[in-house]
CSV table of C-alpha atoms and ligand atoms in Angstrom, one decimal:
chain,number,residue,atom,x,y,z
A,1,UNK,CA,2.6,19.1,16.7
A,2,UNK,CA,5.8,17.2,15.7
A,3,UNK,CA,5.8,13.9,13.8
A,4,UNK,CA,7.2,12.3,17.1
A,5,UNK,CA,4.4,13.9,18.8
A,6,UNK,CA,2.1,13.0,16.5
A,7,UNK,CA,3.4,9.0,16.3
A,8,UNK,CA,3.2,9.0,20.1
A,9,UNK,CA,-0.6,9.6,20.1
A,10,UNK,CA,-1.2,6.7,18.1
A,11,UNK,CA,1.2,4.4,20.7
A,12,UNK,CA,-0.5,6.2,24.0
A,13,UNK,CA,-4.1,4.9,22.2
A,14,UNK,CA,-2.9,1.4,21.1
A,15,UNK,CA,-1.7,1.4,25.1
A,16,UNK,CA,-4.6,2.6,26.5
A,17,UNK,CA,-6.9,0.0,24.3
A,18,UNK,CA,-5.4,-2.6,25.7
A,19,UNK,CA,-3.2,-3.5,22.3
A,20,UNK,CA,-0.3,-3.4,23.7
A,21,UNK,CA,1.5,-4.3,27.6
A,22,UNK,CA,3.9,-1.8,29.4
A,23,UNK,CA,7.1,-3.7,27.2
A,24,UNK,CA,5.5,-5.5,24.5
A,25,UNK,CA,4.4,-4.8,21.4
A,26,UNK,CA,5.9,-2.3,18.9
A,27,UNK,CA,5.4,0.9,16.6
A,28,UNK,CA,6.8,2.2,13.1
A,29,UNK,CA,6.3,5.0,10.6
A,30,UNK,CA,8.1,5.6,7.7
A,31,UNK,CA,9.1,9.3,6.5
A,32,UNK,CA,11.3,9.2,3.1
A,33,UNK,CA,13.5,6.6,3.4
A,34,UNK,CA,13.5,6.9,7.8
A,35,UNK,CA,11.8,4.7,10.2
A,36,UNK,CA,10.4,6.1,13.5
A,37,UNK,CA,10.5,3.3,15.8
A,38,UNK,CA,9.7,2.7,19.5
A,39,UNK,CA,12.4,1.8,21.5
A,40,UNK,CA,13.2,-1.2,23.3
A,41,UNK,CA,12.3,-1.9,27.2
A,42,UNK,CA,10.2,1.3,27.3
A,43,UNK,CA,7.2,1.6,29.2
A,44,UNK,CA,4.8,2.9,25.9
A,45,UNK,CA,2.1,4.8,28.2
A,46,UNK,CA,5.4,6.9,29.0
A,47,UNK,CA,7.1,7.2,26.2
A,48,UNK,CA,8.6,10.7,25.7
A,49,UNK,CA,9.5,12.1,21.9
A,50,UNK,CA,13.2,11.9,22.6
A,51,UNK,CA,12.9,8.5,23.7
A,52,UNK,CA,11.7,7.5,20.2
A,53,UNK,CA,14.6,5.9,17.7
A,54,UNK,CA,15.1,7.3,13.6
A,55,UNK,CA,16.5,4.1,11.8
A,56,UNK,CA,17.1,3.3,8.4
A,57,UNK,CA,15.8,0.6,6.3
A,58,UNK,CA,18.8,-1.4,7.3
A,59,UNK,CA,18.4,-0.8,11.2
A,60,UNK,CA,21.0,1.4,11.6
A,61,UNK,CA,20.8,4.3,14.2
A,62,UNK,CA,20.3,7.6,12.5
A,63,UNK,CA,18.9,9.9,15.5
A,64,UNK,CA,18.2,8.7,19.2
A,65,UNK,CA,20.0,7.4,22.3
A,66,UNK,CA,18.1,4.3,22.9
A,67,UNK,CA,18.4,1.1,21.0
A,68,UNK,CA,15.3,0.1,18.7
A,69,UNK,CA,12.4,-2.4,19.5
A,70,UNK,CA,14.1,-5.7,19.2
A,71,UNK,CA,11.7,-6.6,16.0
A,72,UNK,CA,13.2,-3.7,14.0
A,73,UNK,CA,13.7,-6.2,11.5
A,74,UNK,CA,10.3,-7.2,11.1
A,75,UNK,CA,9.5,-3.9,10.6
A,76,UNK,CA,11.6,-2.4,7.7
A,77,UNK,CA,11.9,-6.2,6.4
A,78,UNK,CA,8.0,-5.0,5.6
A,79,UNK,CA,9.0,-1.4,4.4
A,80,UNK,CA,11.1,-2.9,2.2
A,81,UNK,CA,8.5,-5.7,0.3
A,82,UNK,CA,5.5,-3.0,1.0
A,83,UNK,CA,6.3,0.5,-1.1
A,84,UNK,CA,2.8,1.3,-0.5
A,85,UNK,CA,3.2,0.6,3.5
A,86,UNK,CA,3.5,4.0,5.5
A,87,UNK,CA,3.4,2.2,8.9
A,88,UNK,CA,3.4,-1.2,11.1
A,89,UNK,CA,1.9,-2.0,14.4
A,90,UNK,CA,2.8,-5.4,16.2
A,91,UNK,CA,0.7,-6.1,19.2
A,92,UNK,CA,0.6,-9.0,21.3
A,93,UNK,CA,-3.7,-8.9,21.6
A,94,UNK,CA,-4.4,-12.1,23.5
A,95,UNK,CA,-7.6,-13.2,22.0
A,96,UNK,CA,-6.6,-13.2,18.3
A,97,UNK,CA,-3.4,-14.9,18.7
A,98,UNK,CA,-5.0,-17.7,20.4
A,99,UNK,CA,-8.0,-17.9,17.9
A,100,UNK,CA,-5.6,-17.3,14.8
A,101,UNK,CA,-7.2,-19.5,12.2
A,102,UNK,CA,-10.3,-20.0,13.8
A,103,UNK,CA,-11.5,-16.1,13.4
A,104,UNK,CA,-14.5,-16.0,10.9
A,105,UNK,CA,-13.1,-12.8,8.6
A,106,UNK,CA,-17.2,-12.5,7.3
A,107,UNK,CA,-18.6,-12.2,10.9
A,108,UNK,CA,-18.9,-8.4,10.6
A,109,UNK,CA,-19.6,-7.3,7.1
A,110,UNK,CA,-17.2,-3.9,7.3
A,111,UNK,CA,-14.4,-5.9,8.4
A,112,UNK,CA,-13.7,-7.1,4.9
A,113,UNK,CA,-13.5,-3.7,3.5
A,114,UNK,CA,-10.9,-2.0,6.2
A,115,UNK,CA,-9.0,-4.9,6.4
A,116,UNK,CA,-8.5,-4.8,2.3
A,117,UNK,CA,-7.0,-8.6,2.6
A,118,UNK,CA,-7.5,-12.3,4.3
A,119,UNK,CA,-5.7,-12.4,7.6
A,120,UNK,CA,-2.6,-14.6,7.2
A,121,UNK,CA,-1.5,-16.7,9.6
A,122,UNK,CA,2.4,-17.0,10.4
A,123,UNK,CA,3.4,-20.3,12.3
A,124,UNK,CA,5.6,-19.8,15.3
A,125,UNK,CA,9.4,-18.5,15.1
A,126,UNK,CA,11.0,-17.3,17.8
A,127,UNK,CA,10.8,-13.3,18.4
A,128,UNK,CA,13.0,-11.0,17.1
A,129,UNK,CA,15.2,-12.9,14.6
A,130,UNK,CA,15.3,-12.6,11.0
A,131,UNK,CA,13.6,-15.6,9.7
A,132,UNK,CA,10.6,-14.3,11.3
A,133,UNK,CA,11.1,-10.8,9.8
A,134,UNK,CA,11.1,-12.4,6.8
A,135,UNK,CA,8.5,-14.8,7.1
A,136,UNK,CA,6.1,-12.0,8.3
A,137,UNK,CA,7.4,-9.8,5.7
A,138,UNK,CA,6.5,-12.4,2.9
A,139,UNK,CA,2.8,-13.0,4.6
A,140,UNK,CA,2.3,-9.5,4.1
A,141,UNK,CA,3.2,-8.9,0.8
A,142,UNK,CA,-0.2,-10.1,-0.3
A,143,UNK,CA,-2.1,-9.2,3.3
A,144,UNK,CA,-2.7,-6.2,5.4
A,145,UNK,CA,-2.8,-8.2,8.6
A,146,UNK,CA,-0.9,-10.9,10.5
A,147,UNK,CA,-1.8,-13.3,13.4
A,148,UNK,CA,1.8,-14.8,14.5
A,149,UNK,CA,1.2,-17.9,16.3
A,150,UNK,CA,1.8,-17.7,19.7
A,151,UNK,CA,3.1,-14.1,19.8
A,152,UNK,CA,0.6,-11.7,18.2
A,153,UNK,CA,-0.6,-9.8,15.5
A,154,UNK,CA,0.9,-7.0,12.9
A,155,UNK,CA,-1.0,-5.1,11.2
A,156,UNK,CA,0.3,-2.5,8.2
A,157,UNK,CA,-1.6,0.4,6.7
A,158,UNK,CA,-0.7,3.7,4.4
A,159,UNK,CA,-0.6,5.9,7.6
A,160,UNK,CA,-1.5,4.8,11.9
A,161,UNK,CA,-4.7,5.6,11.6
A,162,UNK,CA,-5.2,2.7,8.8
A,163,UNK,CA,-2.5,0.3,10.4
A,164,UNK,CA,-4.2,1.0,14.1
A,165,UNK,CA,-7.9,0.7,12.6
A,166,UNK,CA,-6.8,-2.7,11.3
A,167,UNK,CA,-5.6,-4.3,14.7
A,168,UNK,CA,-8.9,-3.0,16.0
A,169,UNK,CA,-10.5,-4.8,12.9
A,170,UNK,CA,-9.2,-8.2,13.8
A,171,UNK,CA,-9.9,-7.8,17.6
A,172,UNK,CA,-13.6,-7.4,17.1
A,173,UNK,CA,-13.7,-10.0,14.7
A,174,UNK,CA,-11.9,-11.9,17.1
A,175,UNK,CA,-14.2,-10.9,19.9
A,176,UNK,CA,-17.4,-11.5,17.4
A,177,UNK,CA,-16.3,-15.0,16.5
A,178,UNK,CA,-16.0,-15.9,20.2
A,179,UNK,CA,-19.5,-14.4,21.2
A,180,UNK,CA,-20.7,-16.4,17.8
A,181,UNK,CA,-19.1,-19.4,19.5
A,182,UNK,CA,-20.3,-19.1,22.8
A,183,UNK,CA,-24.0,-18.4,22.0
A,184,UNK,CA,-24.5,-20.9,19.3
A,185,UNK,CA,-23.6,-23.8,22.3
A,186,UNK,CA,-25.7,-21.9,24.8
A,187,UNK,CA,-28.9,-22.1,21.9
A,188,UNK,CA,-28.5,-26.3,21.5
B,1,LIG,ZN1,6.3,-9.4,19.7
């Protein structure tokens, strides 16, 4: 199986979960000094290996027809800060971006140790420019995971599986707090 192969497996299941819409949300690997990205105005669960973008860490095009997702910057904004950082995943999950600071991080006692970090929380800049690359990018110099207000949540790991595992972290914590919530009225 080829790396773009391989990367697409990870995007297909971050569709399929309900992560990410038909056009939002985005993907990124690092290789060497590349970037695998998705592209732009895509439909992910159709995404083909030739459709998938090889940048630099300065955004430029190295192999691929399509233009990269418009956060690239956000993404190798984090390669750059994050040596250690193998991938990112930005999804636009509904229910932690609404709860942001509310989500209780000790609700599920594994969450702490796959999620390595506090979630930060990044107040709202409009998508796709470079003061929110680099105010994500700074959040996550000390965190693993983001909730952008208003937008969504990046997560960043050494490989998918770790980046992917985290934005699944956060939803169930998400999910938990809200259950938490809900019952603790219902018991009054
Ligand atoms: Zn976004």
């Amino acid at each position: 199986m080829s790396i773009e192969q391989e990367f697409l497996k990870y995007v297909y299941l971050l569709y399929h979960r309900g992560h990410l819409t038909l056009l939002s949300g985005n993907v990124s690997m690092r290789v060497g000094d590349e970037v695998l990205i998705t592209p732009t105005s895509r439909p992910k669960p159709f995404l083909t290996p030739e459709e998938l973008v090889w940048i630099d860490l300065d955004g430029r095009v190295l192999r691929g027809s399509l233009k990269p997702t418009s956060e690239w910057r956000m993404h190798v904004a984090i390669y750059r800060r994050r040596p250690d950082v193998g991938a990112v995943v930005h999804t636009h999950d509904v229910l932690p971006t609404v709860m942001a600071e509310r989500i209780d991080t000790s609700i599920l006692s594994e969450a702490e140790a796959y999620l390595g970090s506090e979630i930060a929380v990044v107040p709202y800049i409009r998508p796709g420019t470079a003061e929110l690359a680099e105010a994500v990018a700074e959040a996550l110099e000390r965190n693993n995971v983001a909730i952008l207000k208003r937008h969504g949540l990046v997560a960043v790991g050494k490989d998918l599986a770790e980046a992917v595992n985290r934005i699944e972290v956060v939803q169930d914590l998400a999910m938990a707090t809200l259950y938490a919530t809900v019952l603790s009225t219902l018991a009054r």
